[in-house]
Amino acid sequence: MKVLKFGGTSVGTSHSINQVIKIIKKQQTPCVVVISAVGGITNLLLETAIKAKYQDETFVETFSAIQEKHILILKELNIDTPTNKLFLKEQFSELKKLFDGVHLIEEFSNKTSDKILSYGELLSSFIVFNALKKDTEHVGYLNAQEVIVTESVYNKPEVLFEETNHNIKAYFKSNNHQITIVPGFISKSKKGEVTTLGRGGSDYSAAIFASALEASILEIWTDVSGMYTTNPKLVKQAKPIEELSYEEAMELSHFGAKVLYPPTIQPVLKNQIQIQIKNTFSPEEKGTLITKKTNFTHHVVRGISNIDHIALMTLEGPAMIGVSGFAKRIFEALHDVNVNIIVITQASSEHSICFAIDKNDINTAEVAINKQFAHEIFMGKVKPLIVESGLSIVAVVGDYMKNHQGISGTLFSTLGANNINIRAIAQGASEKNITVIIKDTDVKKALNALHERFFESNTKQLNVFITGVGNVGEKLIEQIKQQRSYLKKNLKLDVKIVGLSNSRKMVFKPKGIDLNDWASLFHYAEKSSIEGFFQKVVELNLRNSIFVDVTANEDVANIYEKYLKQSVAVVACSKIACSS
């Protein structure tokens, strides 16, 4: 038995659903196929409900968009039979009543949210089931709400595994379909009420089925070819990781690798069921295999991940030194208001303790902590909670980092060389993860710099900014053009000219200026200024930045100090700079 899960983009259009059906048909063994909502529909359902709650009458329009999208897919798949159209009509009629109810009472509770969001998976799985049934035998449909049982809590409740596993085994003992279609994400409480497993919960649903059925493998089909060495949207050199251990995958998924929902690994870990992450649109690519133990590679760091929009909260004061229970009180206060701590660290002096949370929880956490320590704050023994926002977490992950010398040093020196200030550091005793908290604005530069250092065969990218493109500057650009391939091959230096300026105009291309036709860019360039050029270099915030001055301008020479303070290297041929 295999379990396959297809994400929202995999079932986002009739074309992608046909691709999903091709993949399912190629399976040689019986399989359970878990289906997510049509891409974007969960967000639209949520948006519609929120509009209804706040009396925004356009909720009717977004509801219509949801309805039309499903009807169009049904028609394009040529399964718009009277029976199927009637089913959709009934489902949308029930859904519309829920939205009208939210609009009427101006309330959108977690219970109602679970009920409304469940329709996404119910509708998509119905469509895939009927598209598959059209020309495939032995296809069954199982509503996950019939077997997955949770606590009577809404919005990501605890799964009752004993009862759930019993239900799943009993169903498949009496049903022997070659293919069984199952809606992901949805479940029911022990009281029989609709619940959902949290955003990304279709992965979790698939893992629950895989564990209960002791499947040979769990395949997660998505729109990327596995888990990447880092975020490919921010680092174009990122590449899929062929193998990861369960622990590495958990660490990476927790710290922002959106390909895999973090709780997914827990159910399959017990039975050591392998997870394969594959690309629906490039099924021939290997993807990422997650297993108990991976073969050691020359990359000690296996991945670099990040979480954006973090707030760092610090509690400090002399009353904390040598007094037990302070951390316990912080945890209890945040637990009571349902705020999750992502990272926590404490100085050995015990004078302060800081923790990172989602920025959306700032107000809730601040009120809870200041209330918990109101007496100590009033007596001046503890300062009011210090809150810093606009931060992100970057984590380097790898099983073989343990006892491997120099990883932390390389991490810190790489960030330091690129003028990236670290606000907090955390490392577990397992040494499989080193976490740093930095400014949001530094994340792209940090990921690129670290990825270059740990994964790119020691090739270093230099981002060059040249001011002064007269005779000497022009010759320099020509030299760089001629030497680029040699420098990259023999000296492992990838030199990109990112910015150019003369006395009148300046041009910038973050991905690198085409040196075959750079002069023509000045015809459409923005007005130049010495300070404006500097500000743009700082704004781009690229790693390994070098400012080259090919002028004889005293004002340019006088601004070198500002570049150096931003960790931008300076190369000068100016007589003024060297002799004045």
XYZ file of C-alpha atoms in Angstrom:
580
model
C 0.000 0.000 0.000
C 1.214 3.493 -0.927
C -0.141 6.855 0.161
C 0.025 9.780 -2.262
C -0.855 13.346 -1.383
C -1.435 16.065 -3.978
C -1.226 19.728 -2.964
C -3.361 22.685 -4.027
C -1.306 23.641 -7.078
C -1.406 20.015 -8.245
C -5.221 20.216 -8.420
C -5.444 23.928 -9.234
C -6.700 23.570 -12.827
C -8.232 20.946 -15.082
C -4.851 20.608 -16.812
C -3.012 19.881 -13.544
C -5.741 17.464 -12.428
C -5.254 15.512 -15.660
C -1.538 15.346 -14.801
C -2.442 14.041 -11.318
C -4.638 11.362 -12.882
C -1.764 10.237 -15.131
C 0.467 9.829 -12.073
C -2.203 7.878 -10.167
C -2.846 5.545 -13.098
C 0.839 4.599 -13.252
C 0.800 3.211 -9.702
C 1.414 -0.529 -9.610
C 0.220 -1.120 -6.048
C -2.997 -0.207 -4.193
C -2.865 3.399 -3.056
C -4.632 5.975 -0.965
C -4.707 9.375 -2.668
C -5.140 12.388 -0.384
C -6.323 15.581 -2.095
C -5.892 19.204 -0.989
C -8.295 22.014 -1.849
C -7.996 23.572 -5.302
C -5.078 26.038 -5.230
C -6.080 29.353 -3.633
C -9.539 28.200 -2.547
C -8.771 27.907 1.184
C -7.617 31.534 1.195
C -10.732 32.583 -0.747
C -13.010 30.761 1.696
C -11.305 32.527 4.590
C -11.434 35.899 2.819
C -15.142 35.475 2.067
C -15.957 34.630 5.685
C -13.986 37.611 7.027
C -15.725 39.936 4.570
C -19.089 38.551 5.682
C -18.206 39.064 9.343
C -17.288 42.715 8.800
C -20.373 43.438 6.678
C -18.418 43.791 3.438
C -21.087 43.019 0.844
C -18.466 41.948 -1.703
C -18.354 38.607 0.127
C -21.058 37.574 -2.360
C -18.625 38.212 -5.235
C -15.774 36.167 -3.722
C -18.244 33.367 -2.980
C -19.294 33.434 -6.650
C -15.635 33.247 -7.692
C -15.218 30.076 -5.599
C -18.321 28.570 -7.136
C -17.386 29.462 -10.721
C -13.867 28.067 -10.402
C -15.127 24.610 -9.411
C -17.880 24.584 -12.035
C -15.348 25.537 -14.730
C -12.969 22.696 -13.715
C -15.882 20.241 -13.721
C -16.818 21.349 -17.240
C -13.252 21.312 -18.603
C -12.739 17.772 -17.284
C -15.919 16.759 -19.116
C -17.552 15.397 -15.960
C -20.337 18.014 -15.672
C -23.062 15.385 -15.583
C -26.469 16.305 -14.083
C -25.615 14.258 -10.962
C -22.269 15.962 -10.452
C -23.687 19.428 -11.095
C -26.470 18.733 -8.600
C -23.923 17.693 -5.959
C -21.959 20.914 -6.428
C -25.148 22.945 -6.321
C -26.138 21.370 -2.991
C -22.661 21.900 -1.510
C -22.569 25.559 -2.537
C -26.082 26.074 -1.221
C -24.969 24.816 2.214
C -21.803 26.907 2.046
C -23.756 30.052 1.133
C -25.972 29.537 4.190
C -22.874 29.457 6.390
C -21.560 32.720 4.903
C -24.992 34.321 5.298
C -25.016 33.220 8.941
C -21.601 34.801 9.566
C -22.861 37.991 7.888
C -26.054 37.999 9.938
C -24.543 37.534 13.412
C -21.199 39.248 12.616
C -19.251 36.411 14.200
C -16.694 34.001 12.755
C -15.661 31.472 15.401
C -13.061 28.713 15.088
C -15.902 26.199 14.934
C -17.489 27.993 11.987
C -14.065 28.428 10.372
C -13.453 24.669 10.415
C -16.882 24.024 8.931
C -16.397 26.536 6.104
C -12.801 25.613 5.263
C -13.659 21.905 5.093
C -15.584 22.516 1.852
C -12.351 23.161 -0.060
C -11.122 19.573 0.277
C -14.589 18.045 -0.019
C -15.146 19.748 -3.389
C -11.684 19.093 -4.861
C -11.627 15.415 -3.848
C -15.123 14.963 -5.327
C -13.904 16.379 -8.653
C -10.721 14.245 -8.743
C -12.701 11.115 -7.804
C -15.188 11.615 -10.644
C -12.490 12.510 -13.170
C -10.620 9.319 -12.273
C -13.742 7.154 -12.175
C -14.625 8.179 -15.734
C -12.183 5.680 -17.260
C -10.623 3.792 -14.329
C -12.021 0.797 -12.474
C -11.774 -0.045 -8.774
C -11.796 3.552 -7.541
C -13.316 4.279 -4.141
C -14.028 7.421 -2.148
C -13.571 7.794 1.607
C -14.537 10.957 3.468
C -11.713 11.434 6.005
C -14.270 12.749 8.499
C -15.560 9.191 8.825
C -12.255 7.886 10.172
C -10.014 10.675 11.544
C -11.136 11.561 15.071
C -9.907 14.559 17.061
C -10.469 16.247 20.375
C -13.414 18.650 20.505
C -11.184 21.634 19.823
C -11.251 23.684 16.646
C -8.511 24.930 14.365
C -5.740 22.288 14.641
C -6.998 19.942 17.383
C -5.200 16.896 18.787
C -5.754 13.701 16.780
C -6.991 10.690 18.771
C -4.717 8.134 17.170
C -5.988 4.960 18.806
C -9.543 5.480 17.567
C -8.394 6.923 14.229
C -6.056 4.013 13.444
C -8.786 1.515 14.341
C -11.254 3.242 12.002
C -8.810 3.392 9.083
C -7.793 -0.271 9.420
C -11.412 -1.377 9.698
C -12.403 0.547 6.562
C -9.632 -0.883 4.403
C -10.206 -4.382 5.745
C -13.714 -4.329 4.262
C -12.917 -2.244 1.148
C -10.305 -3.374 -1.362
C -10.318 -0.664 -4.019
C -7.136 -0.326 -6.048
C -7.350 3.453 -5.611
C -9.054 5.277 -2.743
C -9.563 9.061 -2.985
C -9.580 10.896 0.358
C -10.039 14.621 1.127
C -7.125 15.914 3.203
C -7.145 18.457 6.048
C -10.579 17.536 7.431
C -11.655 15.429 10.389
C -14.389 15.167 13.015
C -14.327 15.513 16.777
C -15.363 12.709 19.091
C -18.678 14.590 19.374
C -19.145 14.354 15.608
C -18.431 18.024 14.810
C -16.328 19.130 11.818
C -12.690 19.903 12.650
C -9.601 20.609 10.545
C -5.948 19.696 11.059
C -4.427 23.167 10.549
C -3.173 24.930 7.425
C -1.078 22.442 5.493
C -3.004 19.659 7.218
C -3.441 17.566 4.070
C 0.180 16.432 4.500
C -0.735 15.431 8.039
C -3.828 13.541 6.849
C -1.677 11.572 4.419
C 0.822 10.737 7.175
C -1.992 9.535 9.441
C -3.215 7.129 6.737
C 0.336 5.985 5.944
C 1.012 5.207 9.592
C -2.269 3.386 10.215
C -1.889 1.267 7.074
C 1.887 0.744 7.519
C 2.341 1.980 3.958
C 5.497 1.197 1.988
C 6.025 4.915 1.276
C 4.320 8.303 1.632
C 4.625 10.467 -1.486
C 4.003 14.203 -1.197
C 3.324 15.624 -4.676
C 3.715 19.379 -4.947
C 4.911 22.070 -7.393
C 8.634 21.876 -6.564
C 11.135 19.046 -6.930
C 11.703 18.365 -3.230
C 13.026 20.273 -0.257
C 15.692 22.763 -1.298
C 19.012 23.689 0.260
C 17.372 27.060 0.972
C 14.483 29.191 -0.242
C 14.703 29.094 -4.078
C 12.650 32.285 -4.331
C 15.444 34.183 -2.584
C 18.505 32.179 -3.681
C 18.529 31.204 -7.341
C 21.417 28.757 -6.764
C 19.318 26.690 -4.324
C 18.911 23.064 -5.366
C 16.856 20.063 -4.242
C 18.300 17.886 -1.487
C 18.328 14.236 -2.571
C 18.111 12.734 0.940
C 17.262 13.967 4.420
C 16.836 12.254 7.754
C 13.522 12.585 9.591
C 15.160 14.942 12.093
C 16.664 17.163 9.393
C 13.336 17.375 7.580
C 11.523 18.259 10.812
C 14.013 21.014 11.581
C 13.796 22.478 8.074
C 10.001 22.282 7.892
C 9.682 23.905 11.328
C 11.930 26.768 10.260
C 9.987 27.798 7.206
C 10.492 25.143 4.498
C 6.911 25.296 3.239
C 7.118 22.101 1.160
C 6.290 19.941 4.181
C 3.835 20.616 7.016
C 5.882 20.105 10.248
C 3.588 17.596 12.066
C 3.622 15.298 9.005
C 6.729 13.400 10.067
C 5.499 12.411 13.526
C 2.982 9.688 12.523
C 5.333 8.006 10.012
C 8.412 8.171 12.213
C 7.173 5.391 14.498
C 6.954 2.890 11.631
C 9.921 4.429 9.799
C 7.905 4.957 6.632
C 9.890 6.821 4.008
C 8.592 10.121 2.637
C 9.261 11.082 -0.967
C 8.627 14.685 -2.049
C 7.960 14.846 -5.798
C 7.030 17.439 -8.424
C 3.637 16.865 -10.056
C 4.734 18.811 -13.126
C 8.138 17.119 -13.442
C 7.453 13.587 -12.147
C 10.670 12.236 -13.678
C 12.815 14.306 -11.265
C 14.096 12.488 -8.163
C 12.808 14.901 -5.535
C 13.748 14.458 -1.877
C 13.695 11.172 0.036
C 13.195 11.462 3.810
C 14.335 8.396 5.697
C 15.788 7.196 9.005
C 19.440 7.753 8.180
C 21.044 9.332 5.151
C 24.392 8.755 3.537
C 26.972 11.324 4.581
C 27.787 13.900 1.911
C 30.540 16.488 1.829
C 27.922 19.058 2.856
C 27.838 19.022 6.652
C 25.078 21.645 6.574
C 22.132 20.051 4.749
C 19.831 23.047 4.517
C 19.312 26.678 5.468
C 15.816 27.807 6.368
C 14.120 30.968 7.561
C 10.984 32.278 9.238
C 10.010 35.872 8.533
C 7.963 38.381 10.548
C 9.265 37.503 13.981
C 9.248 39.568 17.165
C 11.917 39.215 19.862
C 10.818 39.773 23.448
C 13.245 40.269 26.312
C 12.559 40.162 30.034
C 15.419 41.331 32.224
C 16.122 42.501 35.749
C 18.208 41.798 38.846
C 15.374 39.885 40.514
C 15.814 37.072 37.973
C 19.349 36.159 39.043
C 19.460 32.896 40.972
C 15.678 32.718 41.335
C 13.981 29.594 39.995
C 10.664 29.618 38.175
C 10.964 32.694 35.949
C 11.059 30.695 32.707
C 8.165 28.543 33.940
C 6.050 31.635 34.574
C 6.808 32.979 31.074
C 5.815 29.673 29.466
C 2.616 29.444 31.503
C 1.601 33.029 30.733
C 2.055 32.508 26.988
C 0.433 29.075 27.051
C -2.666 30.535 28.692
C -3.136 32.952 25.786
C -2.172 30.380 23.111
C 1.053 32.079 21.997
C 3.731 29.772 20.588
C 7.417 30.349 21.396
C 9.600 29.678 18.343
C 13.048 30.257 19.878
C 14.182 30.872 23.450
C 17.596 31.758 24.827
C 18.942 32.844 28.214
C 22.256 34.345 29.274
C 24.249 32.319 31.804
C 24.099 35.313 34.168
C 20.314 34.701 34.335
C 19.871 38.488 34.199
C 17.743 38.247 31.051
C 15.726 35.806 29.023
C 14.508 36.388 25.463
C 12.148 34.515 23.187
C 10.885 34.832 19.626
C 7.213 34.707 18.620
C 5.128 35.471 15.544
C 4.694 39.222 15.106
C 0.886 38.807 15.067
C 1.070 37.698 18.715
C 2.971 40.765 19.968
C 0.084 42.529 21.718
C -1.307 39.346 23.272
C 2.107 38.253 24.563
C 3.059 41.693 25.873
C -0.143 42.015 27.907
C 0.192 38.469 29.275
C 3.852 38.823 30.344
C 3.471 42.281 31.881
C 0.445 41.016 33.787
C 2.308 37.911 35.004
C 5.236 40.012 36.289
C 3.226 43.089 37.324
C 4.444 42.965 40.937
C 8.138 42.639 40.018
C 7.804 45.430 37.435
C 6.073 47.716 39.952
C 8.827 47.067 42.510
C 11.513 47.835 39.920
C 13.002 44.349 40.164
C 12.149 43.479 36.547
C 11.881 45.842 33.594
C 8.721 45.955 31.452
C 8.920 43.570 28.527
C 11.207 44.840 25.735
C 9.720 44.183 22.273
C 11.640 44.273 18.986
C 9.876 43.611 15.679
C 10.956 43.535 12.033
C 13.061 40.426 12.616
C 13.502 37.005 11.024
C 14.974 33.653 11.992
C 17.663 31.945 9.916
C 18.619 28.378 10.819
C 21.330 26.079 9.459
C 20.460 22.393 9.786
C 22.345 19.108 9.481
C 22.677 15.806 11.347
C 26.455 15.777 10.852
C 26.998 19.242 12.303
C 27.323 17.561 15.686
C 30.922 17.728 16.906
C 32.024 19.142 13.537
C 34.370 22.008 14.298
C 33.990 25.423 12.723
C 30.321 25.464 11.647
C 29.348 28.200 14.109
C 32.498 30.164 13.302
C 31.817 29.979 9.578
C 28.198 31.030 10.122
C 29.066 34.037 12.273
C 32.052 35.183 10.211
C 30.038 35.004 6.970
C 27.250 37.112 8.446
C 29.715 39.516 10.055
C 31.634 40.043 6.817
C 28.356 41.097 5.214
C 27.407 43.575 7.947
C 24.542 41.408 9.242
C 23.986 41.952 12.945
C 22.787 38.989 15.025
C 20.189 39.864 17.656
C 19.990 36.430 19.315
C 21.493 32.954 18.966
C 20.152 29.527 19.916
C 21.654 26.057 19.555
C 20.229 22.846 20.943
C 22.323 20.204 22.673
C 21.739 17.896 19.684
C 23.773 20.378 17.589
C 21.579 19.670 14.561
C 20.462 23.256 14.303
C 22.055 26.661 14.835
C 19.536 29.485 14.887
C 20.161 33.215 14.600
C 17.729 36.122 14.667
C 18.466 39.013 12.293
C 16.657 41.947 10.664
C 13.993 41.140 8.059
C 15.849 43.330 5.572
C 18.993 41.183 5.857
C 17.372 37.805 5.184
C 17.965 37.635 1.435
C 21.608 38.656 1.797
C 22.114 36.216 4.701
C 20.633 33.250 2.821
C 22.673 33.999 -0.300
C 25.906 34.512 1.639
C 25.465 31.344 3.742
C 24.357 29.254 0.777
C 27.387 30.406 -1.172
C 29.659 29.519 1.746
C 28.203 26.084 2.547
C 26.963 24.776 -0.826
C 28.512 26.446 -3.841
C 31.939 24.775 -4.135
C 33.622 27.805 -2.627
C 32.691 30.013 -5.603
C 32.346 33.523 -4.264
C 30.030 36.042 -5.896
C 31.308 39.621 -5.957
C 28.740 42.390 -6.480
C 30.572 45.377 -7.943
C 29.417 49.012 -8.048
C 31.491 51.352 -10.222
C 31.288 55.134 -10.209
C 33.126 56.829 -13.035
C 32.763 55.254 -16.484
C 35.088 57.455 -18.523
C 38.169 56.129 -20.304
C 39.582 54.269 -17.285
C 36.176 53.048 -16.062
C 35.297 51.804 -19.527
C 38.557 49.847 -19.727
C 37.860 48.304 -16.308
C 34.395 47.159 -17.428
C 35.925 45.652 -20.570
C 38.552 43.813 -18.494
C 35.897 42.360 -16.185
C 33.882 41.254 -19.223
C 36.910 39.480 -20.732
C 38.044 37.915 -17.459
C 34.702 36.740 -15.989
C 34.862 33.145 -17.199
C 38.552 32.798 -16.267
C 37.957 34.222 -12.768
C 35.023 31.896 -12.191
C 36.771 28.772 -13.450
C 40.233 29.292 -11.978
C 39.806 31.596 -8.984
C 36.219 30.667 -8.024
C 35.128 34.316 -8.282
C 31.804 35.159 -9.916
C 32.104 38.898 -10.629
C 28.875 40.791 -11.386
C 28.685 44.517 -12.069
C 25.457 45.575 -10.400
C 25.674 49.388 -10.471
C 27.270 52.029 -12.708
C 27.262 55.807 -12.519
C 28.762 58.838 -14.184
C 28.412 62.462 -13.166
C 24.879 62.669 -14.550
C 23.136 59.294 -14.440
C 23.236 55.917 -12.661
C 21.933 52.426 -13.451
C 21.391 49.348 -11.288
C 20.600 45.730 -12.156
C 20.532 43.480 -9.040
C 20.993 40.358 -11.186
C 23.966 41.884 -13.010
C 24.374 44.338 -15.891
C 24.783 42.930 -19.417
C 28.333 44.016 -20.207
C 27.773 43.641 -23.947
C 25.452 46.642 -24.021
C 25.938 48.516 -20.768
C 26.420 51.970 -22.313
C 22.893 52.023 -23.792
C 21.385 51.721 -20.320
C 22.400 55.301 -19.574
C 19.907 56.585 -22.164
C 17.065 55.658 -19.779
C 18.886 55.908 -16.448
C 17.854 57.894 -13.382
C 19.609 61.045 -12.264
C 22.848 60.420 -10.415
C 24.188 61.766 -7.123
C 27.009 60.614 -4.867
C 24.682 60.148 -1.881
C 21.954 58.605 -4.055
C 24.386 56.010 -5.417
C 25.484 55.130 -1.882
C 21.890 54.816 -0.655
C 21.038 52.466 -3.528
C 24.026 50.242 -2.721
C 22.843 50.037 0.905
C 19.230 49.429 -0.156
C 20.185 46.527 -2.450
C 22.022 45.001 0.530
C 23.901 42.423 -1.567
C 26.547 40.108 -0.187
C 30.236 40.676 -0.920
C 29.618 44.203 -2.213
C 32.550 46.222 -3.603
C 32.477 49.931 -4.426
C 34.990 51.010 -7.096
C 35.835 54.693 -7.477
C 37.266 55.541 -10.902
C 36.955 59.317 -10.511
C 39.122 62.171 -9.367
C 36.302 63.623 -7.316
C 37.050 64.680 -3.738
C 33.366 64.360 -2.753
C 33.370 60.695 -3.787
C 36.528 60.063 -1.773
C 34.936 61.662 1.276
C 32.112 59.099 1.301
C 34.368 55.993 1.520
C 33.907 55.902 5.290
C 30.137 55.435 4.897
C 30.678 52.478 2.542
C 33.147 50.842 4.908
C 30.749 51.201 7.832
C 28.240 49.152 5.812
C 30.883 46.439 5.206
C 31.096 47.438 1.547
C 34.705 47.079 0.370
C 36.250 50.082 -1.382
C 38.653 50.024 -4.318
C 40.092 53.425 -5.249
C 42.386 54.697 -7.938
C 41.680 58.268 -6.888
C 44.795 60.389 -6.351
C 42.796 62.452 -3.875
C 41.940 59.472 -1.699
C 45.490 58.199 -1.592
C 47.386 61.450 -1.161
C 45.192 64.129 0.390
